[in-house]
Amino acid sequence: VCFGGTLYAREVDWLRQHEWAVTADDILWRRSKLGLVLDDQAAKRLTAWLASASPVTEVA
């Protein structure tokens, strides 16, 4: 799944598991600066995907 630009679901999964990213703002502004280049539609797609994503499990 591509949310826009170069942001893909696999990277979001990694950020959730290893960087404790929880919200779209966490990912777009705190863990990266993709909020500067992605449009509102991309942020909405990411927000919707995060709402439906399965919970993060602990990393061993």
PDB file of N, CA and C in Angstrom:
ATOM      1  N   VAL A   1       0.849  -1.178   0.000  1.00  0.00           N
ATOM      2  CA  VAL A   1       0.000   0.000   0.000  1.00  0.00           C
ATOM      3  C   VAL A   1       0.892   1.238   0.000  1.00  0.00           C
ATOM      4  N   CYS A   2       0.635   2.134  -0.937  1.00  0.00           N
ATOM      5  CA  CYS A   2       1.357   3.407  -0.991  1.00  0.00           C
ATOM      6  C   CYS A   2       0.400   4.514  -0.555  1.00  0.00           C
ATOM      7  N   PHE A   3       0.804   5.283   0.424  1.00  0.00           N
ATOM      8  CA  PHE A   3      -0.034   6.365   0.927  1.00  0.00           C
ATOM      9  C   PHE A   3       0.181   7.654   0.148  1.00  0.00           C
ATOM     10  N   GLY A   4       1.275   7.734  -0.556  1.00  0.00           N
ATOM     11  CA  GLY A   4       1.637   8.908  -1.343  1.00  0.00           C
ATOM     12  C   GLY A   4       3.131   9.123  -1.246  1.00  0.00           C
ATOM     13  N   GLY A   5       3.679   9.762  -2.273  1.00  0.00           N
ATOM     14  CA  GLY A   5       5.117   9.996  -2.268  1.00  0.00           C
ATOM     15  C   GLY A   5       5.870   8.691  -2.138  1.00  0.00           C
ATOM     16  N   THR A   6       6.733   8.611  -1.156  1.00  0.00           N
ATOM     17  CA  THR A   6       7.530   7.397  -0.940  1.00  0.00           C
ATOM     18  C   THR A   6       7.137   6.661   0.337  1.00  0.00           C
ATOM     19  N   LEU A   7       5.968   6.958   0.874  1.00  0.00           N
ATOM     20  CA  LEU A   7       5.525   6.324   2.119  1.00  0.00           C
ATOM     21  C   LEU A   7       4.672   5.097   1.824  1.00  0.00           C
ATOM     22  N   TYR A   8       5.175   3.950   2.241  1.00  0.00           N
ATOM     23  CA  TYR A   8       4.492   2.676   2.017  1.00  0.00           C
ATOM     24  C   TYR A   8       4.135   2.022   3.346  1.00  0.00           C
ATOM     25  N   ALA A   9       3.188   1.091   3.285  1.00  0.00           N
ATOM     26  CA  ALA A   9       2.712   0.404   4.484  1.00  0.00           C
ATOM     27  C   ALA A   9       3.851  -0.282   5.230  1.00  0.00           C
ATOM     28  N   ARG A  10       4.806  -0.840   4.519  1.00  0.00           N
ATOM     29  CA  ARG A  10       5.916  -1.547   5.184  1.00  0.00           C
ATOM     30  C   ARG A  10       6.707  -0.597   6.073  1.00  0.00           C
ATOM     31  N   GLU A  11       6.949   0.622   5.590  1.00  0.00           N
ATOM     32  CA  GLU A  11       7.662   1.602   6.406  1.00  0.00           C
ATOM     33  C   GLU A  11       6.822   2.010   7.612  1.00  0.00           C
ATOM     34  N   VAL A  12       5.527   2.176   7.402  1.00  0.00           N
ATOM     35  CA  VAL A  12       4.635   2.526   8.512  1.00  0.00           C
ATOM     36  C   VAL A  12       4.645   1.409   9.548  1.00  0.00           C
ATOM     37  N   ASP A  13       4.595   0.162   9.098  1.00  0.00           N
ATOM     38  CA  ASP A  13       4.678  -0.969  10.031  1.00  0.00           C
ATOM     39  C   ASP A  13       5.963  -0.902  10.847  1.00  0.00           C
ATOM     40  N   TRP A  14       7.087  -0.625  10.176  1.00  0.00           N
ATOM     41  CA  TRP A  14       8.372  -0.539  10.871  1.00  0.00           C
ATOM     42  C   TRP A  14       8.352   0.595  11.891  1.00  0.00           C
ATOM     43  N   LEU A  15       7.823   1.742  11.512  1.00  0.00           N
ATOM     44  CA  LEU A  15       7.754   2.879  12.436  1.00  0.00           C
ATOM     45  C   LEU A  15       6.871   2.558  13.638  1.00  0.00           C
ATOM     46  N   ARG A  16       5.793   1.837  13.415  1.00  0.00           N
ATOM     47  CA  ARG A  16       4.914   1.460  14.524  1.00  0.00           C
ATOM     48  C   ARG A  16       5.618   0.484  15.460  1.00  0.00           C
ATOM     49  N   GLN A  17       6.338  -0.477  14.911  1.00  0.00           N
ATOM     50  CA  GLN A  17       6.975  -1.508  15.726  1.00  0.00           C
ATOM     51  C   GLN A  17       8.235  -1.035  16.429  1.00  0.00           C
ATOM     52  N   HIS A  18       9.030  -0.219  15.774  1.00  0.00           N
ATOM     53  CA  HIS A  18      10.342   0.140  16.311  1.00  0.00           C
ATOM     54  C   HIS A  18      10.437   1.561  16.857  1.00  0.00           C
ATOM     55  N   GLU A  19       9.574   2.446  16.378  1.00  0.00           N
ATOM     56  CA  GLU A  19       9.625   3.848  16.801  1.00  0.00           C
ATOM     57  C   GLU A  19       8.400   4.249  17.620  1.00  0.00           C
ATOM     58  N   TRP A  20       7.514   3.320  17.865  1.00  0.00           N
ATOM     59  CA  TRP A  20       6.290   3.524  18.637  1.00  0.00           C
ATOM     60  C   TRP A  20       5.396   4.602  18.043  1.00  0.00           C
ATOM     61  N   ALA A  21       5.392   4.732  16.742  1.00  0.00           N
ATOM     62  CA  ALA A  21       4.507   5.689  16.073  1.00  0.00           C
ATOM     63  C   ALA A  21       3.077   5.181  16.190  1.00  0.00           C
ATOM     64  N   VAL A  22       2.165   6.064  16.556  1.00  0.00           N
ATOM     65  CA  VAL A  22       0.782   5.669  16.782  1.00  0.00           C
ATOM     66  C   VAL A  22      -0.167   6.361  15.806  1.00  0.00           C
ATOM     67  N   THR A  23       0.034   7.631  15.567  1.00  0.00           N
ATOM     68  CA  THR A  23      -0.881   8.409  14.736  1.00  0.00           C
ATOM     69  C   THR A  23      -0.216   8.829  13.430  1.00  0.00           C
ATOM     70  N   ALA A  24      -1.043   9.319  12.514  1.00  0.00           N
ATOM     71  CA  ALA A  24      -0.506   9.841  11.256  1.00  0.00           C
ATOM     72  C   ALA A  24       0.453  10.994  11.528  1.00  0.00           C
ATOM     73  N   ASP A  25       0.130  11.853  12.485  1.00  0.00           N
ATOM     74  CA  ASP A  25       1.037  12.957  12.833  1.00  0.00           C
ATOM     75  C   ASP A  25       2.377  12.432  13.330  1.00  0.00           C
ATOM     76  N   ASP A  26       2.353  11.372  14.125  1.00  0.00           N
ATOM     77  CA  ASP A  26       3.614  10.758  14.575  1.00  0.00           C
ATOM     78  C   ASP A  26       4.491  10.406  13.377  1.00  0.00           C
ATOM     79  N   ILE A  27       3.870   9.806  12.377  1.00  0.00           N
ATOM     80  CA  ILE A  27       4.621   9.328  11.222  1.00  0.00           C
ATOM     81  C   ILE A  27       5.008  10.472  10.289  1.00  0.00           C
ATOM     82  N   LEU A  28       4.064  11.354   9.990  1.00  0.00           N
ATOM     83  CA  LEU A  28       4.307  12.399   8.991  1.00  0.00           C
ATOM     84  C   LEU A  28       5.155  13.554   9.495  1.00  0.00           C
ATOM     85  N   TRP A  29       5.112  13.824  10.789  1.00  0.00           N
ATOM     86  CA  TRP A  29       5.817  14.999  11.305  1.00  0.00           C
ATOM     87  C   TRP A  29       6.903  14.677  12.318  1.00  0.00           C
ATOM     88  N   ARG A  30       6.717  13.673  13.154  1.00  0.00           N
ATOM     89  CA  ARG A  30       7.695  13.410  14.215  1.00  0.00           C
ATOM     90  C   ARG A  30       8.759  12.399  13.804  1.00  0.00           C
ATOM     91  N   ARG A  31       8.365  11.342  13.085  1.00  0.00           N
ATOM     92  CA  ARG A  31       9.314  10.295  12.697  1.00  0.00           C
ATOM     93  C   ARG A  31       9.915  10.549  11.324  1.00  0.00           C
ATOM     94  N   SER A  32       9.304  11.450  10.568  1.00  0.00           N
ATOM     95  CA  SER A  32       9.801  11.834   9.246  1.00  0.00           C
ATOM     96  C   SER A  32       9.334  13.268   9.022  1.00  0.00           C
ATOM     97  N   LYS A  33       9.648  13.819   7.911  1.00  0.00           N
ATOM     98  CA  LYS A  33       9.123  15.150   7.569  1.00  0.00           C
ATOM     99  C   LYS A  33       8.272  15.049   6.310  1.00  0.00           C
ATOM    100  N   LEU A  34       7.662  13.880   6.105  1.00  0.00           N
ATOM    101  CA  LEU A  34       6.838  13.671   4.924  1.00  0.00           C
ATOM    102  C   LEU A  34       5.594  14.548   4.924  1.00  0.00           C
ATOM    103  N   GLY A  35       5.211  15.075   6.067  1.00  0.00           N
ATOM    104  CA  GLY A  35       4.089  16.001   6.128  1.00  0.00           C
ATOM    105  C   GLY A  35       4.325  17.245   5.295  1.00  0.00           C
ATOM    106  N   LEU A  36       5.583  17.550   5.013  1.00  0.00           N
ATOM    107  CA  LEU A  36       5.916  18.714   4.191  1.00  0.00           C
ATOM    108  C   LEU A  36       5.581  18.486   2.720  1.00  0.00           C
ATOM    109  N   VAL A  37       5.577  17.231   2.278  1.00  0.00           N
ATOM    110  CA  VAL A  37       5.391  16.955   0.853  1.00  0.00           C
ATOM    111  C   VAL A  37       4.120  16.176   0.515  1.00  0.00           C
ATOM    112  N   LEU A  38       3.535  15.485   1.468  1.00  0.00           N
ATOM    113  CA  LEU A  38       2.318  14.727   1.185  1.00  0.00           C
ATOM    114  C   LEU A  38       1.093  15.617   1.343  1.00  0.00           C
ATOM    115  N   ASP A  39       0.095  15.385   0.508  1.00  0.00           N
ATOM    116  CA  ASP A  39      -1.120  16.194   0.571  1.00  0.00           C
ATOM    117  C   ASP A  39      -2.092  15.662   1.629  1.00  0.00           C
ATOM    118  N   ASP A  40      -3.186  16.379   1.816  1.00  0.00           N
ATOM    119  CA  ASP A  40      -4.181  15.998   2.823  1.00  0.00           C
ATOM    120  C   ASP A  40      -4.798  14.633   2.533  1.00  0.00           C
ATOM    121  N   GLN A  41      -4.968  14.304   1.255  1.00  0.00           N
ATOM    122  CA  GLN A  41      -5.543  13.001   0.906  1.00  0.00           C
ATOM    123  C   GLN A  41      -4.637  11.865   1.365  1.00  0.00           C
ATOM    124  N   ALA A  42      -3.340  12.039   1.223  1.00  0.00           N
ATOM    125  CA  ALA A  42      -2.399  11.007   1.676  1.00  0.00           C
ATOM    126  C   ALA A  42      -2.483  10.850   3.186  1.00  0.00           C
ATOM    127  N   ALA A  43      -2.577  11.962   3.901  1.00  0.00           N
ATOM    128  CA  ALA A  43      -2.699  11.907   5.360  1.00  0.00           C
ATOM    129  C   ALA A  43      -3.994  11.214   5.763  1.00  0.00           C
ATOM    130  N   LYS A  44      -5.069  11.464   5.033  1.00  0.00           N
ATOM    131  CA  LYS A  44      -6.346  10.804   5.331  1.00  0.00           C
ATOM    132  C   LYS A  44      -6.266   9.306   5.060  1.00  0.00           C
ATOM    133  N   ARG A  45      -5.593   8.913   3.965  1.00  0.00           N
ATOM    134  CA  ARG A  45      -5.417   7.480   3.678  1.00  0.00           C
ATOM    135  C   ARG A  45      -4.621   6.809   4.787  1.00  0.00           C
ATOM    136  N   LEU A  46      -3.575   7.473   5.238  1.00  0.00           N
ATOM    137  CA  LEU A  46      -2.753   6.920   6.316  1.00  0.00           C
ATOM    138  C   LEU A  46      -3.558   6.803   7.602  1.00  0.00           C
ATOM    139  N   THR A  47      -4.315   7.833   7.939  1.00  0.00           N
ATOM    140  CA  THR A  47      -5.141   7.814   9.152  1.00  0.00           C
ATOM    141  C   THR A  47      -6.144   6.666   9.104  1.00  0.00           C
ATOM    142  N   ALA A  48      -6.810   6.491   7.966  1.00  0.00           N
ATOM    143  CA  ALA A  48      -7.788   5.405   7.823  1.00  0.00           C
ATOM    144  C   ALA A  48      -7.107   4.044   7.926  1.00  0.00           C
ATOM    145  N   TRP A  49      -5.945   3.909   7.315  1.00  0.00           N
ATOM    146  CA  TRP A  49      -5.219   2.639   7.370  1.00  0.00           C
ATOM    147  C   TRP A  49      -4.794   2.322   8.798  1.00  0.00           C
ATOM    148  N   LEU A  50      -4.303   3.329   9.517  1.00  0.00           N
ATOM    149  CA  LEU A  50      -3.887   3.112  10.904  1.00  0.00           C
ATOM    150  C   LEU A  50      -5.069   2.694  11.774  1.00  0.00           C
ATOM    151  N   ALA A  51      -6.251   3.255  11.506  1.00  0.00           N
ATOM    152  CA  ALA A  51      -7.442   2.907  12.283  1.00  0.00           C
ATOM    153  C   ALA A  51      -7.834   1.447  12.079  1.00  0.00           C
ATOM    154  N   SER A  52      -7.539   0.910  10.899  1.00  0.00           N
ATOM    155  CA  SER A  52      -7.921  -0.477  10.620  1.00  0.00           C
ATOM    156  C   SER A  52      -6.769  -1.465  10.806  1.00  0.00           C
ATOM    157  N   ALA A  53      -5.587  -0.973  11.102  1.00  0.00           N
ATOM    158  CA  ALA A  53      -4.413  -1.844  11.248  1.00  0.00           C
ATOM    159  C   ALA A  53      -4.499  -2.662  12.529  1.00  0.00           C
ATOM    160  N   SER A  54      -3.921  -3.835  12.477  1.00  0.00           N
ATOM    161  CA  SER A  54      -3.894  -4.676  13.671  1.00  0.00           C
ATOM    162  C   SER A  54      -2.944  -4.077  14.704  1.00  0.00           C
ATOM    163  N   PRO A  55      -3.169  -4.390  15.964  1.00  0.00           N
ATOM    164  CA  PRO A  55      -2.311  -3.847  17.031  1.00  0.00           C
ATOM    165  C   PRO A  55      -0.852  -4.257  16.845  1.00  0.00           C
ATOM    166  N   VAL A  56       0.022  -3.424  17.323  1.00  0.00           N
ATOM    167  CA  VAL A  56       1.456  -3.699  17.249  1.00  0.00           C
ATOM    168  C   VAL A  56       1.826  -4.670  18.353  1.00  0.00           C
ATOM    169  N   THR A  57       2.604  -5.674  17.998  1.00  0.00           N
ATOM    170  CA  THR A  57       3.102  -6.607  19.003  1.00  0.00           C
ATOM    171  C   THR A  57       4.512  -6.200  19.391  1.00  0.00           C
ATOM    172  N   GLU A  58       4.937  -6.633  20.545  1.00  0.00           N
ATOM    173  CA  GLU A  58       6.275  -6.284  21.019  1.00  0.00           C
ATOM    174  C   GLU A  58       7.339  -6.916  20.146  1.00  0.00           C
ATOM    175  N   VAL A  59       8.407  -6.188  19.969  1.00  0.00           N
ATOM    176  CA  VAL A  59       9.540  -6.681  19.194  1.00  0.00           C
ATOM    177  C   VAL A  59      10.478  -7.419  20.131  1.00  0.00           C
ATOM    178  N   ALA A  60      10.900  -8.589  19.708  1.00  0.00           N
ATOM    179  CA  ALA A  60      11.802  -9.385  20.550  1.00  0.00           C
ATOM    180  C   ALA A  60      13.211  -8.871  20.475  1.00  0.00           C
TER     181      ALA A  60
END
